[in-house]
N, CA and C of each residue as an Amber inpcrd file, in Angstrom:
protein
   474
   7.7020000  28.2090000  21.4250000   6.5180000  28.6930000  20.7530000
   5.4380000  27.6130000  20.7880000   4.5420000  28.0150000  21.4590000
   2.9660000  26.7090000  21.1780000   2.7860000  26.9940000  19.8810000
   2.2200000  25.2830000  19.6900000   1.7010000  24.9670000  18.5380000
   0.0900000  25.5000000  18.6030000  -0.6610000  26.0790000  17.0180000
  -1.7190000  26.4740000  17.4830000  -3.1840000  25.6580000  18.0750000
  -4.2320000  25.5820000  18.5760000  -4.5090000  24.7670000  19.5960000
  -5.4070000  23.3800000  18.4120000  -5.5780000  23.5480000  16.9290000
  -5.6760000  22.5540000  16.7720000  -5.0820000  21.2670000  16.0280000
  -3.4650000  21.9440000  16.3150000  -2.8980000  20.9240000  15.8860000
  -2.0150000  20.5900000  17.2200000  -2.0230000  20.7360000  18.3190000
  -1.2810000  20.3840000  19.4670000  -0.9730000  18.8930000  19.4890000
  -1.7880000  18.5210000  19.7010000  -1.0940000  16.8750000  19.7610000
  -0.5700000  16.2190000  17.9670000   0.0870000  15.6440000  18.4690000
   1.1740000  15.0280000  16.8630000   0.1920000  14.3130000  16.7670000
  -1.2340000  13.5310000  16.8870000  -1.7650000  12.7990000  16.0420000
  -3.3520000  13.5090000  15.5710000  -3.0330000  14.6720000  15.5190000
  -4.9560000  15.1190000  15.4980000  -4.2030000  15.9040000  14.0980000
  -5.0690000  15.9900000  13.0120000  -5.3550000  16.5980000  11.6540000
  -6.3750000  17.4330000  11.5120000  -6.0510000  18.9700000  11.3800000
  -7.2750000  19.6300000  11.0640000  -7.2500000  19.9150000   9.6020000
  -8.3740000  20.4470000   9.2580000  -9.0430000  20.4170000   7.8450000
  -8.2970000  20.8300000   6.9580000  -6.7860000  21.8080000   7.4040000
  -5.3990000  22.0120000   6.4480000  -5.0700000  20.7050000   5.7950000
  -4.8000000  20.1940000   7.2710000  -3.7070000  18.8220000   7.1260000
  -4.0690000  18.3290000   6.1170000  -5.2280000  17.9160000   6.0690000
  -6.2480000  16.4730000   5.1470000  -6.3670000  17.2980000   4.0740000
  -6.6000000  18.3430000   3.4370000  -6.5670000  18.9000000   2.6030000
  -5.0600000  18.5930000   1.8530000  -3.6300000  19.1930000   2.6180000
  -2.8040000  18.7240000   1.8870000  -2.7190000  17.7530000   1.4260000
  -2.9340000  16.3150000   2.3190000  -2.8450000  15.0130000   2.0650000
  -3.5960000  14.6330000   0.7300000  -4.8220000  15.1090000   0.7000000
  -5.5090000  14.7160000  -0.3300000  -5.3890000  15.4250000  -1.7440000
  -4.8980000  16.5690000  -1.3470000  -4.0720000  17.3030000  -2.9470000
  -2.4870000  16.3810000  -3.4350000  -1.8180000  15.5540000  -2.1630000
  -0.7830000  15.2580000  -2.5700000  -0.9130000  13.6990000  -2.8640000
  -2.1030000  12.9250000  -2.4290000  -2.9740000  11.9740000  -2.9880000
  -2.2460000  12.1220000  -4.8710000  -3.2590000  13.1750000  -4.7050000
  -3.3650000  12.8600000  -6.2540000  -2.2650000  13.4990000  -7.1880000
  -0.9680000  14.4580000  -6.7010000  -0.0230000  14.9170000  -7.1720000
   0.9420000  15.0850000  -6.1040000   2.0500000  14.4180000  -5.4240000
   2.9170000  14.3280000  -5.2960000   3.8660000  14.8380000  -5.3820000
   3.9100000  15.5520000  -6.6610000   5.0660000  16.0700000  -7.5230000
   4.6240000  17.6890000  -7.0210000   3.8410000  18.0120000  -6.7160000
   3.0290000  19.4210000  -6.5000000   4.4460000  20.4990000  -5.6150000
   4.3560000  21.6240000  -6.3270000   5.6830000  22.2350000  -5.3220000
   4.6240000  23.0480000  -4.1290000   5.2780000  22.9250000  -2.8100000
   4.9650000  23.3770000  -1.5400000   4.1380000  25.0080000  -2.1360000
   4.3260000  26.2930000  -2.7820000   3.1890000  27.3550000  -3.6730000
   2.5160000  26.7500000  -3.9030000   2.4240000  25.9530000  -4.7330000
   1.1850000  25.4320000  -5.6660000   0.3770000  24.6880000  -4.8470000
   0.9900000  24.0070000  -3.7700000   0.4100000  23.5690000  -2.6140000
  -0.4610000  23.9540000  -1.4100000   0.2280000  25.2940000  -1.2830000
  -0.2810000  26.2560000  -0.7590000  -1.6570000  27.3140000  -1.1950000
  -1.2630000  27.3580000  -2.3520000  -2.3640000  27.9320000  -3.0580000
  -3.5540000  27.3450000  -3.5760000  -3.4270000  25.9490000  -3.6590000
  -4.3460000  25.0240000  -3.8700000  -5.4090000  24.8270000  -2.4570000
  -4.7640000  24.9590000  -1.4350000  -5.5650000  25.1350000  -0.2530000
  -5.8140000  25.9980000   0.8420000  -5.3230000  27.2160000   0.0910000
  -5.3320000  28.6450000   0.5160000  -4.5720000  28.9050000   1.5920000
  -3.2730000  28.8200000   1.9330000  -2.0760000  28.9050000   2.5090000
  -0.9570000  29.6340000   1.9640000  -0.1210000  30.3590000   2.4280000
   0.9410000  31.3220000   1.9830000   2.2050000  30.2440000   1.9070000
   3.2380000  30.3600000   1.3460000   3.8180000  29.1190000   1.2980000
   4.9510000  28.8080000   2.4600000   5.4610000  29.7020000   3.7410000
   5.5620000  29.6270000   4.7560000   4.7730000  28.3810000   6.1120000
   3.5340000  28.5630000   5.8370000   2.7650000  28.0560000   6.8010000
   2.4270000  26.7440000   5.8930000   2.1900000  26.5830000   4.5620000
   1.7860000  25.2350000   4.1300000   3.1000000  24.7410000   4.1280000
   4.3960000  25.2580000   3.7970000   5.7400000  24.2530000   4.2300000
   6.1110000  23.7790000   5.7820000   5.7650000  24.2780000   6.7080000
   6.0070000  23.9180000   8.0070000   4.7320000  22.9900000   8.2850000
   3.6520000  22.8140000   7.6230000   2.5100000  21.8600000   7.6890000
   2.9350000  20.9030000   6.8220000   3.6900000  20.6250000   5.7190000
   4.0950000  20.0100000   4.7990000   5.0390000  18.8210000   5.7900000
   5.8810000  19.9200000   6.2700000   7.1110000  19.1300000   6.9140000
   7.2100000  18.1720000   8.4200000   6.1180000  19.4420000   9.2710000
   5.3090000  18.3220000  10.1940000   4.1450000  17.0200000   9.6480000
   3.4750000  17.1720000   8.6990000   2.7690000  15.8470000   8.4050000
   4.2950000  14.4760000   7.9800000   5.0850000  14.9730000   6.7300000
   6.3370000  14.1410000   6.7800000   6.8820000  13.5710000   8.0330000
   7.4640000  14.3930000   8.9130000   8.0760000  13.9540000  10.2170000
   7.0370000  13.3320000  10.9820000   5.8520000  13.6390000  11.2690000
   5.2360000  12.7590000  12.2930000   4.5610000  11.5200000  11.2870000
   4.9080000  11.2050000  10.2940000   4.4880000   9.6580000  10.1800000
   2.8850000   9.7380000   8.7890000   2.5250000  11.1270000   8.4190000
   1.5400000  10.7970000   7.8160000   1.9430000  11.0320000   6.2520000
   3.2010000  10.9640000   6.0380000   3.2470000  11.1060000   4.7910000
   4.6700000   9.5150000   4.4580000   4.5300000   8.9650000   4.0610000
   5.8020000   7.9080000   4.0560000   6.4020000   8.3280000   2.7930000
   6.3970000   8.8510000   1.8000000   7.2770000   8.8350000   0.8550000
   6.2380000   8.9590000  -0.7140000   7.4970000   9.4840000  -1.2460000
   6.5390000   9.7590000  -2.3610000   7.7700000   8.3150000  -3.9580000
   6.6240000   8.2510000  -4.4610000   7.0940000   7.6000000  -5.6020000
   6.1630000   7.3990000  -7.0620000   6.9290000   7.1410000  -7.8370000
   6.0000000   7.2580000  -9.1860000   5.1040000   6.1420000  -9.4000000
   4.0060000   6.5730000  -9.9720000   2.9510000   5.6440000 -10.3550000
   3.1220000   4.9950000 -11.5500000   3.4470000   3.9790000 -11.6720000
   3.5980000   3.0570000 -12.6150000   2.2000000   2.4080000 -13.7800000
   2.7380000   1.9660000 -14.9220000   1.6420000   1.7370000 -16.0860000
   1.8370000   0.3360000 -16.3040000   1.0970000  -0.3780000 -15.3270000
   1.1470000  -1.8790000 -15.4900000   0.9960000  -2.3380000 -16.8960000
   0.0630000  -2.0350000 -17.7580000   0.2060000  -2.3040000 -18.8520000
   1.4190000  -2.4150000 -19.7440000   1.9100000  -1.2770000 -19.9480000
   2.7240000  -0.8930000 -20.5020000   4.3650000  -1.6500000 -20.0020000
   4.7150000  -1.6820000 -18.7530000   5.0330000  -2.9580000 -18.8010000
   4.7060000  -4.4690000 -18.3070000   3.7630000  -4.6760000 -19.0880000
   3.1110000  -5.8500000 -19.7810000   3.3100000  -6.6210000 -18.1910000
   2.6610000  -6.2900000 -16.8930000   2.1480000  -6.5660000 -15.5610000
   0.9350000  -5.8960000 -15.2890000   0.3230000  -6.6040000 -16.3370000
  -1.5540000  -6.1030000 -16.6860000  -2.1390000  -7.6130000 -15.8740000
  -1.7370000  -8.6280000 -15.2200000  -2.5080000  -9.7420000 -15.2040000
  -2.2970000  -9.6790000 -13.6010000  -3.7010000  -9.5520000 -12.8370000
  -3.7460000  -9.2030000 -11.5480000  -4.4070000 -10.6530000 -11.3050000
  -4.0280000 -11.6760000 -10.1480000  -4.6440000 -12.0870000  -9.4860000
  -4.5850000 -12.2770000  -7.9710000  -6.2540000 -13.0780000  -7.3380000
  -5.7490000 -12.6240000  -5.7180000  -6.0280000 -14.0990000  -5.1900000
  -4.7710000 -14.2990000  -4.7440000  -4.4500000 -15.7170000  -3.5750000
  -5.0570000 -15.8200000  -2.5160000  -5.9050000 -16.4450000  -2.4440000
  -6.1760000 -17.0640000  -0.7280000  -5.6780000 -18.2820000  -0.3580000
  -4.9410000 -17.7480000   0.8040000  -4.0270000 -18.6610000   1.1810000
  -4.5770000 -19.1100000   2.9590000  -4.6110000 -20.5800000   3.0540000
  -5.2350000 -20.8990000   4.3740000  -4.0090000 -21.7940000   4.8150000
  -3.6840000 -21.3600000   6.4280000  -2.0990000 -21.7770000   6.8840000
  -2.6720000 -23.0720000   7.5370000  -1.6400000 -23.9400000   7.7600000
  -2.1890000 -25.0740000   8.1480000  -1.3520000 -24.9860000  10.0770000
  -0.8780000 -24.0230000  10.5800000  -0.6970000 -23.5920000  11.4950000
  -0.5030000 -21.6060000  11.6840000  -1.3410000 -21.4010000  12.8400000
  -1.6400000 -19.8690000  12.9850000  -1.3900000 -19.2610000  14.4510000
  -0.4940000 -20.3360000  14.7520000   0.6380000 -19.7980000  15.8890000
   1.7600000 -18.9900000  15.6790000   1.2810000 -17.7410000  16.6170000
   2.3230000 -16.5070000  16.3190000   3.6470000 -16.7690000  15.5890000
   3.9720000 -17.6490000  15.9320000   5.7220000 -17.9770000  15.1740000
   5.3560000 -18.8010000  14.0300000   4.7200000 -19.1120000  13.7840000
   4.1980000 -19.7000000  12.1730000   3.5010000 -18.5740000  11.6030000
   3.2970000 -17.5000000  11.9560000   2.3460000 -15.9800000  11.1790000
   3.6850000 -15.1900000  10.9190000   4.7580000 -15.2170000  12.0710000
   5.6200000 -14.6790000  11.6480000   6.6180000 -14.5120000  10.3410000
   6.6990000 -16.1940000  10.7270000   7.4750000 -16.6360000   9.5580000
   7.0700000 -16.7160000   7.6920000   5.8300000 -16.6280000   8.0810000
   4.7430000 -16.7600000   6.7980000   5.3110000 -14.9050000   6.2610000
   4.9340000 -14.3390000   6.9790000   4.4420000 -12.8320000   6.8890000
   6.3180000 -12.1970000   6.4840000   7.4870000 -13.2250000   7.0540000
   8.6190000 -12.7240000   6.8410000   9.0060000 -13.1600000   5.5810000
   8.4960000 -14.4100000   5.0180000   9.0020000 -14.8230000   3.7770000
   8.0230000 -14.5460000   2.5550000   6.8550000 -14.2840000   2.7640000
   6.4300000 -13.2720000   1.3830000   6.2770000 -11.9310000   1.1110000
   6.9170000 -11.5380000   2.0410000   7.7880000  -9.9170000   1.7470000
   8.5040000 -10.1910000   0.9360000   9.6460000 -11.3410000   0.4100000
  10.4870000 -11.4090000  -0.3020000   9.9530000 -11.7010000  -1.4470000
   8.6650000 -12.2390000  -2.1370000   8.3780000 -12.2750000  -3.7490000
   7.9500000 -10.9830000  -3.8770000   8.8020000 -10.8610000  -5.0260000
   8.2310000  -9.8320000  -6.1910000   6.7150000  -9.4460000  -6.4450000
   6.3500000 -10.4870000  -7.0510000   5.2060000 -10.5740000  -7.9790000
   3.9010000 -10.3110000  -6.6930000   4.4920000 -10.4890000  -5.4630000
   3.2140000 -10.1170000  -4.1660000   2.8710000  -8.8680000  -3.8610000
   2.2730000  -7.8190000  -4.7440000   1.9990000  -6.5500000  -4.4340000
   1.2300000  -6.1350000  -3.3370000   0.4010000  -7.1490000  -2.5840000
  -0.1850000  -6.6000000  -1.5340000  -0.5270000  -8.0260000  -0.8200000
  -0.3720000  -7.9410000   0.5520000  -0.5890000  -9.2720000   1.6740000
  -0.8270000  -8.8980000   3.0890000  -2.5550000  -9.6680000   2.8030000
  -3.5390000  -8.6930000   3.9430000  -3.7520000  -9.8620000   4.8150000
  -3.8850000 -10.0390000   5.8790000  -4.2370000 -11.3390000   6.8010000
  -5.7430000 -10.9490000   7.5070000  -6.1580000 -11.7450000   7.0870000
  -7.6260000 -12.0090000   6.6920000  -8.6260000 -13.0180000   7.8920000
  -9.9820000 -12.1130000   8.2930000 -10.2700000 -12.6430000   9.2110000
 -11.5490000 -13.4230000   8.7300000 -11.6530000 -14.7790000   8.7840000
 -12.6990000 -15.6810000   7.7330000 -12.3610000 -16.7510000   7.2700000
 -12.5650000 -17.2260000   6.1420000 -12.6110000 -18.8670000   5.9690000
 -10.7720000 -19.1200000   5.0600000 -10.0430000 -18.2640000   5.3820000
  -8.8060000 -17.9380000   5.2940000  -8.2530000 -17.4700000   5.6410000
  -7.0790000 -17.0000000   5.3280000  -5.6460000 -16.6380000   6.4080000
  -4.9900000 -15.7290000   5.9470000  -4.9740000 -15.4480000   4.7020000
  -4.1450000 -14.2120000   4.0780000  -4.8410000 -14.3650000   2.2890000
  -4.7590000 -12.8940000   2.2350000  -5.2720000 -12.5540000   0.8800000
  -3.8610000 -12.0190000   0.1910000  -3.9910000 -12.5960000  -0.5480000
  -2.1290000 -12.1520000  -1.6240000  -2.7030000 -10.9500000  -2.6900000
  -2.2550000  -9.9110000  -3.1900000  -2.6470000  -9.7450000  -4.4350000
  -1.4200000 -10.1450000  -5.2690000  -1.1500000 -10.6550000  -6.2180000
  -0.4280000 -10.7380000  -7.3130000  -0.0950000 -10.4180000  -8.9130000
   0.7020000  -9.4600000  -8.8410000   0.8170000  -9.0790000 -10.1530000
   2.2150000  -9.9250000 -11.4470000   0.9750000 -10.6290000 -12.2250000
   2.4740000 -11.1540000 -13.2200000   2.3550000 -10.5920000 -14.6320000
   2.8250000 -11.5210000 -16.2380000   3.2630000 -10.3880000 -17.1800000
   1.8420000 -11.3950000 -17.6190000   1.6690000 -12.7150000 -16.7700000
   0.2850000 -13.5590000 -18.0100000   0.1400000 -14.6500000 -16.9310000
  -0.9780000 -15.3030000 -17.2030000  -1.2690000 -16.6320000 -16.4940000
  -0.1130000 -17.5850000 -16.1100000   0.1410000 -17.7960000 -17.2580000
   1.4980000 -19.0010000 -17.0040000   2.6700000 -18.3300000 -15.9250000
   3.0260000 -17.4110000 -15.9940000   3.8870000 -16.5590000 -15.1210000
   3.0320000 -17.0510000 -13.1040000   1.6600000 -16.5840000 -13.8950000
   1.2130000 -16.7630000 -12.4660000   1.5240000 -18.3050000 -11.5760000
   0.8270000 -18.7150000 -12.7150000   0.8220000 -20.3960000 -12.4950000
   2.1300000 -20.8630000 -11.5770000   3.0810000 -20.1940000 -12.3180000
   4.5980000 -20.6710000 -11.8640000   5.2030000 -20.2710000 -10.6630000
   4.9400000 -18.9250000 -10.2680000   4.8140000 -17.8090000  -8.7990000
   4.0480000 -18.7630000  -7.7740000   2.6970000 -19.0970000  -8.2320000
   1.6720000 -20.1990000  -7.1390000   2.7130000 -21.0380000  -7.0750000
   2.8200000 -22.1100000  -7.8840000   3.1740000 -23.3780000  -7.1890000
   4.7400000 -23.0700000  -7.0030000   5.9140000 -22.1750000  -7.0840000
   7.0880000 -22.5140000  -6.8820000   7.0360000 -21.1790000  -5.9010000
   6.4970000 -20.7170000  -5.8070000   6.6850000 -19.7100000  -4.4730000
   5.9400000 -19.8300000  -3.5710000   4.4710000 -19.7020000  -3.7780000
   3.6550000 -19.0570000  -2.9040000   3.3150000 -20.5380000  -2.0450000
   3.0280000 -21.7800000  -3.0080000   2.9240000 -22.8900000  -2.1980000
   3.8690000 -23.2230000  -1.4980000   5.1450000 -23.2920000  -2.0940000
   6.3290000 -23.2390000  -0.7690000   6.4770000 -22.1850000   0.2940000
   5.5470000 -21.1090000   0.5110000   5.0590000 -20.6060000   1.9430000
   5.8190000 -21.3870000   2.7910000   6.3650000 -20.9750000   4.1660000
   5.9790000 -21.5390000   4.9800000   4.4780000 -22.1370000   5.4420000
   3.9350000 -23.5240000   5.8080000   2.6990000 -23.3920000   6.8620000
   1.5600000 -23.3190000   5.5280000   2.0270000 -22.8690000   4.5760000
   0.6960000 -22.7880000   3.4190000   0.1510000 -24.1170000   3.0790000
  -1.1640000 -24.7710000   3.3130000  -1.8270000 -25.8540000   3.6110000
  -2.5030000 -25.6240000   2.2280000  -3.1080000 -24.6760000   1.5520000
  -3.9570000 -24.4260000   0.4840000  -4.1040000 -22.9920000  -0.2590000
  -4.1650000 -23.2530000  -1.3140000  -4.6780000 -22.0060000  -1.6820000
  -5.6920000 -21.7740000  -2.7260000  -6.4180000 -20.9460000  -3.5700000
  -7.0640000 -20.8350000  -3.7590000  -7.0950000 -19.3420000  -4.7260000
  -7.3170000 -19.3170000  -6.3050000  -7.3480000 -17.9000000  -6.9920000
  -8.1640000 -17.2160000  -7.3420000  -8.6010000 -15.8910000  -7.4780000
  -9.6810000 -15.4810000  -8.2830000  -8.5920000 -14.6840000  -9.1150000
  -8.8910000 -14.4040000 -10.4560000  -8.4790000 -13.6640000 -11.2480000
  -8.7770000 -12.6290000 -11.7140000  -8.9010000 -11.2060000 -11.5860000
  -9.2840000 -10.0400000 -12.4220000  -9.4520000 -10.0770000 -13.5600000
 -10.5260000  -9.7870000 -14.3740000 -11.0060000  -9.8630000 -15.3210000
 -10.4610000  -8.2210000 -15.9150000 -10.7820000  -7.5050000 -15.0910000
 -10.7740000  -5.4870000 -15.0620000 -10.9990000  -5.5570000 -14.2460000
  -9.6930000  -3.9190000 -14.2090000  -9.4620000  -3.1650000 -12.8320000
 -10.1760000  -2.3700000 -12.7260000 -11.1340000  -1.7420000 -12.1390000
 -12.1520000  -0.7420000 -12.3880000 -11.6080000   0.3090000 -11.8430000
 -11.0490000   0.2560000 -10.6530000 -10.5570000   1.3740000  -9.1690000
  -9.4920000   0.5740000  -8.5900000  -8.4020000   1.4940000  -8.9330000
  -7.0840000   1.0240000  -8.2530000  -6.4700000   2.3460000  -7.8770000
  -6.5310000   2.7110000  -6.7970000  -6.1000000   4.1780000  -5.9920000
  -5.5390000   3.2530000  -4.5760000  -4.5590000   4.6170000  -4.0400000
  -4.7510000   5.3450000  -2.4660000  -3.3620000   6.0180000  -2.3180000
């Protein structure tokens, strides 16, 4: 059976697709009807669109959204970290060993007067303090770093 002609290739999204995506953006939990009906689909055709976006790669998984506050991982700050070598096997090794802290919620490698942007979430300053110098400075290759601290989160989505 052909696929219809504008979803033929596994990487093109027509205005269904992105529609689901962006209803499941913001609810996750949404059952495949309600899904359907939210973007005017019978629930046949929005589950086989459901299940091809999953399988080809545009949906990775669903999980619950957490209340940093609440447990008391309200204190966001962001690391710039400048490597004192940026040879592929020194990026590697950098990029393999702060996958392993916790407290590193997001690690972007950064094109500019640094090398990687950390975000870090702890329960308070001192927590942080202690993550910097007993983790993050023992980096591999980490030559310096450098914090700004969140004051307020204004927009934290995706």
């Amino acid at each position: 059976m052909k696929k219809p002609k504008e979803i033929q290739n596994e990487g093109d999204l027509d205005a269904l697709d992105r529609k689901i995506l962006d209803v499941l953006r913001e609810d996750g939990r949404i059952s495949i009807a309600e899904l359907g009906a939210r973007i005017g689909l019978s629930k046949t055709p929005c589950q086989i669109r459901f299940r091809r976006l999953l399988d080809d790669g545009y949906i990775e998984g669903f999980r619950a959204t957490l209340n940093p506050a609440k447990l008391k991982l309200d204190h966001i700050a962001f690391a710039e970290v400048k490597l004192s070598d940026t040879t592929e096997k020194a990026l590697t090794k950098f990029n393999e060993e702060v996958k392993k802290i916790r407290e590193v919620e997001e690690c972007h490698m950064i094109a500019g007067r640094f090398d990687y942007l950390l975000k870090i979430r702890t329960p308070d300053i001192r927590r942080y303090r202690a993550v910097l110098g007993e983790k993050i400075s023992n980096l591999p290759h980490v030559a310096n770093t450098s914090t700004n601290v969140a004051m307020e989160t204004v927009k934290e989505t995706w």
